[in-house]
C-alpha cells in the first residue's frame, strides 16, 4: 500500500530566493499526461525529454516550484506541481508522522483554536497531528483550499502569515442543515454539514460567506444559515489577509502602471521591500481582489492589484507569402493573437481576407486596410482549378494585388520572366496563379506562352528550357544540351507518369503546361535513400546522373557498389555535404537538381584509377572519355545523314562514330566494316555492353558482312547512330523486340 500526496503549486512569499537545499531523496510519480524535463531549473534551458503519466522518479530537492529529479540515472528539472510524492507505508515511523515536505517553505502561524493535519489532502486520510492556535508552521504550497506544511496537509483557512490573537465568535446554525465547503464556493469540495442548533466558531466573514472552525477542521458556510443577528456580531476580517484570501493562479506577466511599492506582506502596514517603476515587468503568482503576490527574479513580495497591467501576449507567427482566404465560420478579430486581448469585431462566414502570417493556432489577416488576428482554423485558402489555365510570362516587374484594383493590398511582386498561370481575364486585369497563390495583375504585363510539341529529334532553345525544367524537378539524368535525346524522352515519361498524363515521352502542350505550372510535382527520387547493396531503376538513374556530372566513369549497371559509393562521396565533398557514400534524400535532391556541380577533377573509373583508360586524353571538364564520346554523339542529334561524311554538319554511320571518338583523341578506322572487325575488342552480348562502346549490326542480309552499320551505345538499351532510313542522327532502341536487337552482331570496346 502506498500513501500519495499531491505536490501543489509552490506559493512562496519570501523576498529573497531560497537556495536549492539537498535532502534525503524520496520518490515521486508523474501525475500529468506529459511532464517536460529540462537541463536546468528554468524554461530557458534545453528540453531533455518528457515523462509520461505514472512514471516514477527520484526526487532530490525542490526550489521555487522546480524539482531536481533523477530518472534512469540521468538528472533533470521539472515542475514540482506535475508530480505526487510516493511514501511507502513501511518507511513511516511508528507514530505515523509523514515524511517532511521538501525544504524551502514560508513561515506562518495557526489562527484556529485547533487544526487537524492529514497524511494527504483528503479529510478521509489519517490525522497525523493536531496543531493549536499560535503554532508555527512552514507553508510549502496551497491549492483548492488545502495547504502543504511540514507535518502533512491541513486547511489553508486555518493559517495566516502573521501571528494574531484568537478572536473567534460563536454562532448558532439556524438552518435545518448547513453545508460546509472547503472554499467559499458551492462548487468546491464538501466537508460535511451542520445540524440546526450547532454552535461553531467563526474566524472571518467576507460577503455571503463565513469561515468557520469545528473539531479541528476549517471551512466555509453561507452566512444566511446562522441565527438572525448572530452574523452581525461576528468578528470583522483581520486587517492582514490570511493565506486563504490570496488564490493561486497560473503565473502571468504584468507591468506596473506607475511607480508602486512592494510589501513584505499583503498589507500597507507591513515592511516596504522596494518599488516597481512604471512599465517594469513582474510575474503574478497569486491574487485576491486587492493584492497580488508577485515575483521578479528570485524575489517575492506583494503589490496592489490595481497598480498592475496584465501583459497580453500571444503565439509567435511566421510571415508567409500573402494569400487570400475565405472565412468558414464566424471569427472574432483581436488586437493580438490571444483571445484575452481587445476584440475588434467579427468576420462572417464567406468573407475574404488576406493572410500574411500564421502560427499554430492564429493567423494575421488584413481586410479593407485593417489588420487583426483570428483563429487559423476558421480560414480556408482560396484555390482555383488551373487545369485549363494558360501559361504566361511576365514581361516586366509586376505587382500582384488582392483584387482587380491598384488600391487593394499588394500580395507579392513578380520579376520579369516569371512564369504564371492565367485563370481569367477581364478588361485590363488578369487573375493569375503562381506557387498556389492567386491574385490579380495588369494584363499588359503578361505574354501568353504558346507551346510547340517537342519530341525525339527536336533541338534548340525550347528543348534546352524543357531539359532545365525537368532537371529542376529531379526527372532529368543527363546534361542539358538542347537535343531531345533518349534521356529527355525518359525524363518526360517520368514526369507524365507523376502528373497522370499519357506516358508518350512527347512533350506536347498538355505536358509542358503541367511541367511549367507552379504545382508541378517533383520526382519521387528526391524522397529516396540509396546505399551499397541497392539496385534497380533508381540506382541506374543515380549512376547515369553521376556519369554525366563526371563523377563516375563506369556504365550504369543498376548495382550500387564500391565505385558508385566512391562517386557519391566525391560529389558530396564537392557540394559541402557530409561525405558518407550513401545517397540519402538530401544528396539525391542535390544531385538531381540544376544546382548540381560538375566534377572538376578526374572521374572514378572501374579499375579504381583516376580518369579513363591509358589511350585516352584527359578530359578538360572532369568527365570520363566515355561520357565525352557519348555527349559528342548526342550533340549531333537531328543533323542529316549524308553518305561518306564525318561531320561536323552531316554524317554517315561510321562517320558519326569516328567523329565522336576523335573528340577524345582516338582515331578509328573509317568504315562500318573495319570498325566492326578491327577497332577495339569484341563484346558478344548486348548485356555486356558499356556506355560508349561501338555497336555493330548486320542490316544487309546475305552479303557476308556482319558489320555494315555502327553506332554508339548509350546504356539502358539505347544507342545513337546516323540512320540512312531516318535520314539523320537519331537514338534508337536495342532492347525488347526492336529491329536492332535482331540485327545486332556484336559490340567493340575501344576504352577498357
PDB file of N, CA and C in Angstrom, residues 520-592:
ATOM      1  N   UNK A 520       3.675  21.765 -60.398  1.00  0.00           N
ATOM      2  CA  UNK A 520       4.324  20.580 -60.970  1.00  0.00           C
ATOM      3  C   UNK A 520       4.972  19.743 -59.879  1.00  0.00           C
ATOM      4  N   UNK A 521       4.734  18.445 -59.900  1.00  0.00           N
ATOM      5  CA  UNK A 521       5.284  17.542 -58.898  1.00  0.00           C
ATOM      6  C   UNK A 521       6.769  17.287 -59.142  1.00  0.00           C
ATOM      7  N   UNK A 522       7.514  17.191 -58.054  1.00  0.00           N
ATOM      8  CA  UNK A 522       8.938  16.841 -58.161  1.00  0.00           C
ATOM      9  C   UNK A 522       9.071  15.328 -58.221  1.00  0.00           C
ATOM     10  N   UNK A 523      10.231  14.872 -58.644  1.00  0.00           N
ATOM     11  CA  UNK A 523      10.478  13.441 -58.803  1.00  0.00           C
ATOM     12  C   UNK A 523      10.486  12.737 -57.452  1.00  0.00           C
ATOM     13  N   UNK A 524       9.951  11.538 -57.427  1.00  0.00           N
ATOM     14  CA  UNK A 524       9.926  10.753 -56.184  1.00  0.00           C
ATOM     15  C   UNK A 524      11.313  10.329 -55.746  1.00  0.00           C
ATOM     16  N   UNK A 525      12.299  10.418 -56.643  1.00  0.00           N
ATOM     17  CA  UNK A 525      13.657  10.013 -56.271  1.00  0.00           C
ATOM     18  C   UNK A 525      14.221  10.927 -55.192  1.00  0.00           C
ATOM     19  N   UNK A 526      13.672  12.150 -55.073  1.00  0.00           N
ATOM     20  CA  UNK A 526      14.124  13.075 -54.026  1.00  0.00           C
ATOM     21  C   UNK A 526      13.839  12.530 -52.629  1.00  0.00           C
ATOM     22  N   UNK A 527      12.841  11.686 -52.521  1.00  0.00           N
ATOM     23  CA  UNK A 527      12.459  11.161 -51.207  1.00  0.00           C
ATOM     24  C   UNK A 527      12.968   9.743 -50.975  1.00  0.00           C
ATOM     25  N   UNK A 528      13.969   9.355 -51.781  1.00  0.00           N
ATOM     26  CA  UNK A 528      14.532   8.016 -51.703  1.00  0.00           C
ATOM     27  C   UNK A 528      15.878   8.061 -50.997  1.00  0.00           C
ATOM     28  N   UNK A 529      16.336   6.921 -50.517  1.00  0.00           N
ATOM     29  CA  UNK A 529      17.686   6.791 -49.973  1.00  0.00           C
ATOM     30  C   UNK A 529      18.306   5.539 -50.573  1.00  0.00           C
ATOM     31  N   UNK A 530      19.489   5.691 -51.160  1.00  0.00           N
ATOM     32  CA  UNK A 530      20.183   4.575 -51.808  1.00  0.00           C
ATOM     33  C   UNK A 530      21.543   4.387 -51.170  1.00  0.00           C
ATOM     34  N   UNK A 531      21.979   3.140 -51.050  1.00  0.00           N
ATOM     35  CA  UNK A 531      23.278   2.850 -50.450  1.00  0.00           C
ATOM     36  C   UNK A 531      23.820   1.548 -51.026  1.00  0.00           C
ATOM     37  N   UNK A 532      25.011   1.159 -50.572  1.00  0.00           N
ATOM     38  CA  UNK A 532      25.633  -0.076 -51.055  1.00  0.00           C
ATOM     39  C   UNK A 532      24.650  -1.241 -50.916  1.00  0.00           C
ATOM     40  N   UNK A 533      24.527  -1.987 -51.998  1.00  0.00           N
ATOM     41  CA  UNK A 533      23.601  -3.112 -51.995  1.00  0.00           C
ATOM     42  C   UNK A 533      22.282  -2.801 -52.659  1.00  0.00           C
ATOM     43  N   UNK A 534      21.965  -1.493 -52.832  1.00  0.00           N
ATOM     44  CA  UNK A 534      20.734  -1.118 -53.523  1.00  0.00           C
ATOM     45  C   UNK A 534      20.849  -1.454 -55.001  1.00  0.00           C
ATOM     46  N   UNK A 535      19.721  -1.672 -55.629  1.00  0.00           N
ATOM     47  CA  UNK A 535      19.724  -1.954 -57.064  1.00  0.00           C
ATOM     48  C   UNK A 535      18.404  -1.503 -57.653  1.00  0.00           C
ATOM     49  N   UNK A 536      18.358  -1.500 -58.982  1.00  0.00           N
ATOM     50  CA  UNK A 536      17.122  -1.146 -59.649  1.00  0.00           C
ATOM     51  C   UNK A 536      17.199   0.152 -60.437  1.00  0.00           C
ATOM     52  N   UNK A 537      16.019   0.615 -60.877  1.00  0.00           N
ATOM     53  CA  UNK A 537      15.946   1.769 -61.770  1.00  0.00           C
ATOM     54  C   UNK A 537      16.512   3.035 -61.145  1.00  0.00           C
ATOM     55  N   UNK A 538      16.239   3.272 -59.856  1.00  0.00           N
ATOM     56  CA  UNK A 538      16.752   4.487 -59.227  1.00  0.00           C
ATOM     57  C   UNK A 538      18.272   4.493 -59.156  1.00  0.00           C
ATOM     58  N   UNK A 539      18.872   3.326 -58.987  1.00  0.00           N
ATOM     59  CA  UNK A 539      20.335   3.243 -58.985  1.00  0.00           C
ATOM     60  C   UNK A 539      20.867   3.542 -60.381  1.00  0.00           C
ATOM     61  N   UNK A 540      20.175   3.020 -61.415  1.00  0.00           N
ATOM     62  CA  UNK A 540      20.571   3.329 -62.799  1.00  0.00           C
ATOM     63  C   UNK A 540      20.518   4.835 -63.027  1.00  0.00           C
ATOM     64  N   UNK A 541      19.467   5.472 -62.540  1.00  0.00           N
ATOM     65  CA  UNK A 541      19.333   6.917 -62.694  1.00  0.00           C
ATOM     66  C   UNK A 541      20.471   7.649 -61.973  1.00  0.00           C
ATOM     67  N   UNK A 542      20.752   7.226 -60.751  1.00  0.00           N
ATOM     68  CA  UNK A 542      21.833   7.850 -59.988  1.00  0.00           C
ATOM     69  C   UNK A 542      23.161   7.711 -60.715  1.00  0.00           C
ATOM     70  N   UNK A 543      23.460   6.512 -61.179  1.00  0.00           N
ATOM     71  CA  UNK A 543      24.728   6.286 -61.876  1.00  0.00           C
ATOM     72  C   UNK A 543      24.803   7.099 -63.164  1.00  0.00           C
ATOM     73  N   UNK A 544      23.697   7.140 -63.891  1.00  0.00           N
ATOM     74  CA  UNK A 544      23.673   7.917 -65.135  1.00  0.00           C
ATOM     75  C   UNK A 544      23.940   9.395 -64.858  1.00  0.00           C
ATOM     76  N   UNK A 545      23.297   9.907 -63.829  1.00  0.00           N
ATOM     77  CA  UNK A 545      23.494  11.317 -63.469  1.00  0.00           C
ATOM     78  C   UNK A 545      24.943  11.579 -63.056  1.00  0.00           C
ATOM     79  N   UNK A 546      25.513  10.679 -62.273  1.00  0.00           N
ATOM     80  CA  UNK A 546      26.909  10.836 -61.845  1.00  0.00           C
ATOM     81  C   UNK A 546      27.858  10.752 -63.028  1.00  0.00           C
ATOM     82  N   UNK A 547      27.515   9.923 -64.003  1.00  0.00           N
ATOM     83  CA  UNK A 547      28.337   9.827 -65.213  1.00  0.00           C
ATOM     84  C   UNK A 547      28.330  11.155 -65.965  1.00  0.00           C
ATOM     85  N   UNK A 548      27.139  11.727 -66.109  1.00  0.00           N
ATOM     86  CA  UNK A 548      27.044  12.999 -66.828  1.00  0.00           C
ATOM     87  C   UNK A 548      27.701  14.141 -66.064  1.00  0.00           C
ATOM     88  N   UNK A 549      27.697  14.064 -64.755  1.00  0.00           N
ATOM     89  CA  UNK A 549      28.353  15.107 -63.959  1.00  0.00           C
ATOM     90  C   UNK A 549      29.850  14.884 -63.853  1.00  0.00           C
ATOM     91  N   UNK A 550      30.328  13.711 -64.319  1.00  0.00           N
ATOM     92  CA  UNK A 550      31.756  13.447 -64.371  1.00  0.00           C
ATOM     93  C   UNK A 550      32.337  12.767 -63.154  1.00  0.00           C
ATOM     94  N   UNK A 551      31.475  12.264 -62.242  1.00  0.00           N
ATOM     95  CA  UNK A 551      31.989  11.629 -61.024  1.00  0.00           C
ATOM     96  C   UNK A 551      32.159  10.120 -61.182  1.00  0.00           C
ATOM     97  N   UNK A 552      31.553   9.545 -62.196  1.00  0.00           N
ATOM     98  CA  UNK A 552      31.603   8.107 -62.403  1.00  0.00           C
ATOM     99  C   UNK A 552      31.911   7.829 -63.865  1.00  0.00           C
ATOM    100  N   UNK A 553      32.920   6.978 -64.098  1.00  0.00           N
ATOM    101  CA  UNK A 553      33.312   6.664 -65.469  1.00  0.00           C
ATOM    102  C   UNK A 553      32.800   5.304 -65.902  1.00  0.00           C
ATOM    103  N   UNK A 554      32.217   4.556 -64.991  1.00  0.00           N
ATOM    104  CA  UNK A 554      31.718   3.229 -65.302  1.00  0.00           C
ATOM    105  C   UNK A 554      30.346   3.326 -65.953  1.00  0.00           C
ATOM    106  N   UNK A 555      29.827   2.196 -66.425  1.00  0.00           N
ATOM    107  CA  UNK A 555      28.489   2.200 -67.006  1.00  0.00           C
ATOM    108  C   UNK A 555      27.440   2.135 -65.907  1.00  0.00           C
ATOM    109  N   UNK A 556      26.202   2.481 -66.276  1.00  0.00           N
ATOM    110  CA  UNK A 556      25.103   2.450 -65.318  1.00  0.00           C
ATOM    111  C   UNK A 556      24.506   1.053 -65.319  1.00  0.00           C
ATOM    112  N   UNK A 557      24.971   0.213 -64.366  1.00  0.00           N
ATOM    113  CA  UNK A 557      24.534  -1.182 -64.356  1.00  0.00           C
ATOM    114  C   UNK A 557      23.415  -1.454 -63.360  1.00  0.00           C
ATOM    115  N   UNK A 558      22.997  -0.428 -62.586  1.00  0.00           N
ATOM    116  CA  UNK A 558      21.902  -0.608 -61.643  1.00  0.00           C
ATOM    117  C   UNK A 558      22.282  -1.267 -60.345  1.00  0.00           C
ATOM    118  N   UNK A 559      23.577  -1.467 -60.111  1.00  0.00           N
ATOM    119  CA  UNK A 559      24.041  -2.088 -58.872  1.00  0.00           C
ATOM    120  C   UNK A 559      24.899  -1.098 -58.097  1.00  0.00           C
ATOM    121  N   UNK A 560      24.476  -0.778 -56.888  1.00  0.00           N
ATOM    122  CA  UNK A 560      25.171   0.218 -56.055  1.00  0.00           C
ATOM    123  C   UNK A 560      26.355  -0.468 -55.357  1.00  0.00           C
ATOM    124  N   UNK A 561      27.531  -0.356 -55.996  1.00  0.00           N
ATOM    125  CA  UNK A 561      28.732  -0.967 -55.457  1.00  0.00           C
ATOM    126  C   UNK A 561      29.715   0.057 -54.938  1.00  0.00           C
ATOM    127  N   UNK A 562      30.976  -0.380 -54.777  1.00  0.00           N
ATOM    128  CA  UNK A 562      32.011   0.487 -54.206  1.00  0.00           C
ATOM    129  C   UNK A 562      32.291   1.696 -55.081  1.00  0.00           C
ATOM    130  N   UNK A 563      32.298   1.492 -56.415  1.00  0.00           N
ATOM    131  CA  UNK A 563      32.611   2.604 -57.304  1.00  0.00           C
ATOM    132  C   UNK A 563      31.509   3.670 -57.249  1.00  0.00           C
ATOM    133  N   UNK A 564      30.254   3.226 -57.161  1.00  0.00           N
ATOM    134  CA  UNK A 564      29.150   4.193 -57.052  1.00  0.00           C
ATOM    135  C   UNK A 564      29.238   4.943 -55.732  1.00  0.00           C
ATOM    136  N   UNK A 565      29.546   4.212 -54.646  1.00  0.00           N
ATOM    137  CA  UNK A 565      29.674   4.852 -53.336  1.00  0.00           C
ATOM    138  C   UNK A 565      30.805   5.878 -53.338  1.00  0.00           C
ATOM    139  N   UNK A 566      31.924   5.538 -54.010  1.00  0.00           N
ATOM    140  CA  UNK A 566      33.051   6.474 -54.099  1.00  0.00           C
ATOM    141  C   UNK A 566      32.658   7.719 -54.877  1.00  0.00           C
ATOM    142  N   UNK A 567      31.909   7.522 -55.971  1.00  0.00           N
ATOM    143  CA  UNK A 567      31.472   8.657 -56.784  1.00  0.00           C
ATOM    144  C   UNK A 567      30.512   9.547 -56.000  1.00  0.00           C
ATOM    145  N   UNK A 568      29.590   8.933 -55.236  1.00  0.00           N
ATOM    146  CA  UNK A 568      28.658   9.702 -54.417  1.00  0.00           C
ATOM    147  C   UNK A 568      29.415  10.503 -53.366  1.00  0.00           C
ATOM    148  N   UNK A 569      30.403   9.866 -52.747  1.00  0.00           N
ATOM    149  CA  UNK A 569      31.211  10.546 -51.729  1.00  0.00           C
ATOM    150  C   UNK A 569      31.941  11.748 -52.320  1.00  0.00           C
ATOM    151  N   UNK A 570      32.483  11.577 -53.540  1.00  0.00           N
ATOM    152  CA  UNK A 570      33.189  12.682 -54.204  1.00  0.00           C
ATOM    153  C   UNK A 570      32.228  13.833 -54.492  1.00  0.00           C
ATOM    154  N   UNK A 571      31.003  13.492 -54.911  1.00  0.00           N
ATOM    155  CA  UNK A 571      30.006  14.535 -55.165  1.00  0.00           C
ATOM    156  C   UNK A 571      29.647  15.258 -53.872  1.00  0.00           C
ATOM    157  N   UNK A 572      29.451  14.494 -52.798  1.00  0.00           N
ATOM    158  CA  UNK A 572      29.099  15.103 -51.517  1.00  0.00           C
ATOM    159  C   UNK A 572      30.168  16.084 -51.059  1.00  0.00           C
ATOM    160  N   UNK A 573      31.429  15.711 -51.229  1.00  0.00           N
ATOM    161  CA  UNK A 573      32.524  16.610 -50.851  1.00  0.00           C
ATOM    162  C   UNK A 573      32.472  17.889 -51.676  1.00  0.00           C
ATOM    163  N   UNK A 574      32.225  17.740 -52.975  1.00  0.00           N
ATOM    164  CA  UNK A 574      32.183  18.911 -53.859  1.00  0.00           C
ATOM    165  C   UNK A 574      31.053  19.858 -53.494  1.00  0.00           C
ATOM    166  N   UNK A 575      29.969  19.312 -52.952  1.00  0.00           N
ATOM    167  CA  UNK A 575      28.795  20.123 -52.626  1.00  0.00           C
ATOM    168  C   UNK A 575      28.752  20.543 -51.159  1.00  0.00           C
ATOM    169  N   UNK A 576      29.756  20.170 -50.381  1.00  0.00           N
ATOM    170  CA  UNK A 576      29.776  20.540 -48.973  1.00  0.00           C
ATOM    171  C   UNK A 576      28.823  19.724 -48.121  1.00  0.00           C
ATOM    172  N   UNK A 577      28.457  18.543 -48.629  1.00  0.00           N
ATOM    173  CA  UNK A 577      27.597  17.621 -47.881  1.00  0.00           C
ATOM    174  C   UNK A 577      28.498  16.602 -47.192  1.00  0.00           C
ATOM    175  N   UNK A 578      28.116  16.156 -46.006  1.00  0.00           N
ATOM    176  CA  UNK A 578      28.915  15.163 -45.296  1.00  0.00           C
ATOM    177  C   UNK A 578      29.122  13.947 -46.180  1.00  0.00           C
ATOM    178  N   UNK A 579      30.402  13.608 -46.428  1.00  0.00           N
ATOM    179  CA  UNK A 579      30.752  12.537 -47.362  1.00  0.00           C
ATOM    180  C   UNK A 579      30.578  11.173 -46.700  1.00  0.00           C
ATOM    181  N   UNK A 580      29.446  10.526 -46.972  1.00  0.00           N
ATOM    182  CA  UNK A 580      29.171   9.203 -46.404  1.00  0.00           C
ATOM    183  C   UNK A 580      29.182   8.105 -47.463  1.00  0.00           C
ATOM    184  N   UNK A 581      29.065   8.491 -48.732  1.00  0.00           N
ATOM    185  CA  UNK A 581      28.964   7.493 -49.789  1.00  0.00           C
ATOM    186  C   UNK A 581      27.563   6.940 -49.931  1.00  0.00           C
ATOM    187  N   UNK A 582      26.671   7.353 -49.056  1.00  0.00           N
ATOM    188  CA  UNK A 582      25.263   6.950 -49.123  1.00  0.00           C
ATOM    189  C   UNK A 582      24.445   8.079 -49.741  1.00  0.00           C
ATOM    190  N   UNK A 583      23.664   7.748 -50.731  1.00  0.00           N
ATOM    191  CA  UNK A 583      22.847   8.764 -51.403  1.00  0.00           C
ATOM    192  C   UNK A 583      21.525   8.907 -50.661  1.00  0.00           C
ATOM    193  N   UNK A 584      21.556   9.678 -49.576  1.00  0.00           N
ATOM    194  CA  UNK A 584      20.326   9.908 -48.827  1.00  0.00           C
ATOM    195  C   UNK A 584      19.467  10.942 -49.548  1.00  0.00           C
ATOM    196  N   UNK A 585      18.331  11.265 -48.958  1.00  0.00           N
ATOM    197  CA  UNK A 585      17.392  12.181 -49.606  1.00  0.00           C
ATOM    198  C   UNK A 585      18.032  13.535 -49.901  1.00  0.00           C
ATOM    199  N   UNK A 586      18.806  14.057 -48.950  1.00  0.00           N
ATOM    200  CA  UNK A 586      19.453  15.354 -49.145  1.00  0.00           C
ATOM    201  C   UNK A 586      20.410  15.311 -50.331  1.00  0.00           C
ATOM    202  N   UNK A 587      21.186  14.232 -50.431  1.00  0.00           N
ATOM    203  CA  UNK A 587      22.155  14.095 -51.524  1.00  0.00           C
ATOM    204  C   UNK A 587      21.446  13.962 -52.858  1.00  0.00           C
ATOM    205  N   UNK A 588      20.388  13.142 -52.904  1.00  0.00           N
ATOM    206  CA  UNK A 588      19.670  12.942 -54.167  1.00  0.00           C
ATOM    207  C   UNK A 588      18.964  14.218 -54.615  1.00  0.00           C
ATOM    208  N   UNK A 589      18.450  14.988 -53.674  1.00  0.00           N
ATOM    209  CA  UNK A 589      17.833  16.268 -54.039  1.00  0.00           C
ATOM    210  C   UNK A 589      18.864  17.196 -54.683  1.00  0.00           C
ATOM    211  N   UNK A 590      20.093  17.092 -54.225  1.00  0.00           N
ATOM    212  CA  UNK A 590      21.163  17.931 -54.771  1.00  0.00           C
ATOM    213  C   UNK A 590      21.636  17.420 -56.127  1.00  0.00           C
ATOM    214  N   UNK A 591      21.842  16.096 -56.230  1.00  0.00           N
ATOM    215  CA  UNK A 591      22.332  15.519 -57.493  1.00  0.00           C
ATOM    216  C   UNK A 591      21.330  15.755 -58.612  1.00  0.00           C
ATOM    217  N   UNK A 592      20.054  15.507 -58.327  1.00  0.00           N
ATOM    218  CA  UNK A 592      19.016  15.677 -59.349  1.00  0.00           C
ATOM    219  C   UNK A 592      18.412  17.079 -59.246  1.00  0.00           C
TER     220      UNK A 592
END
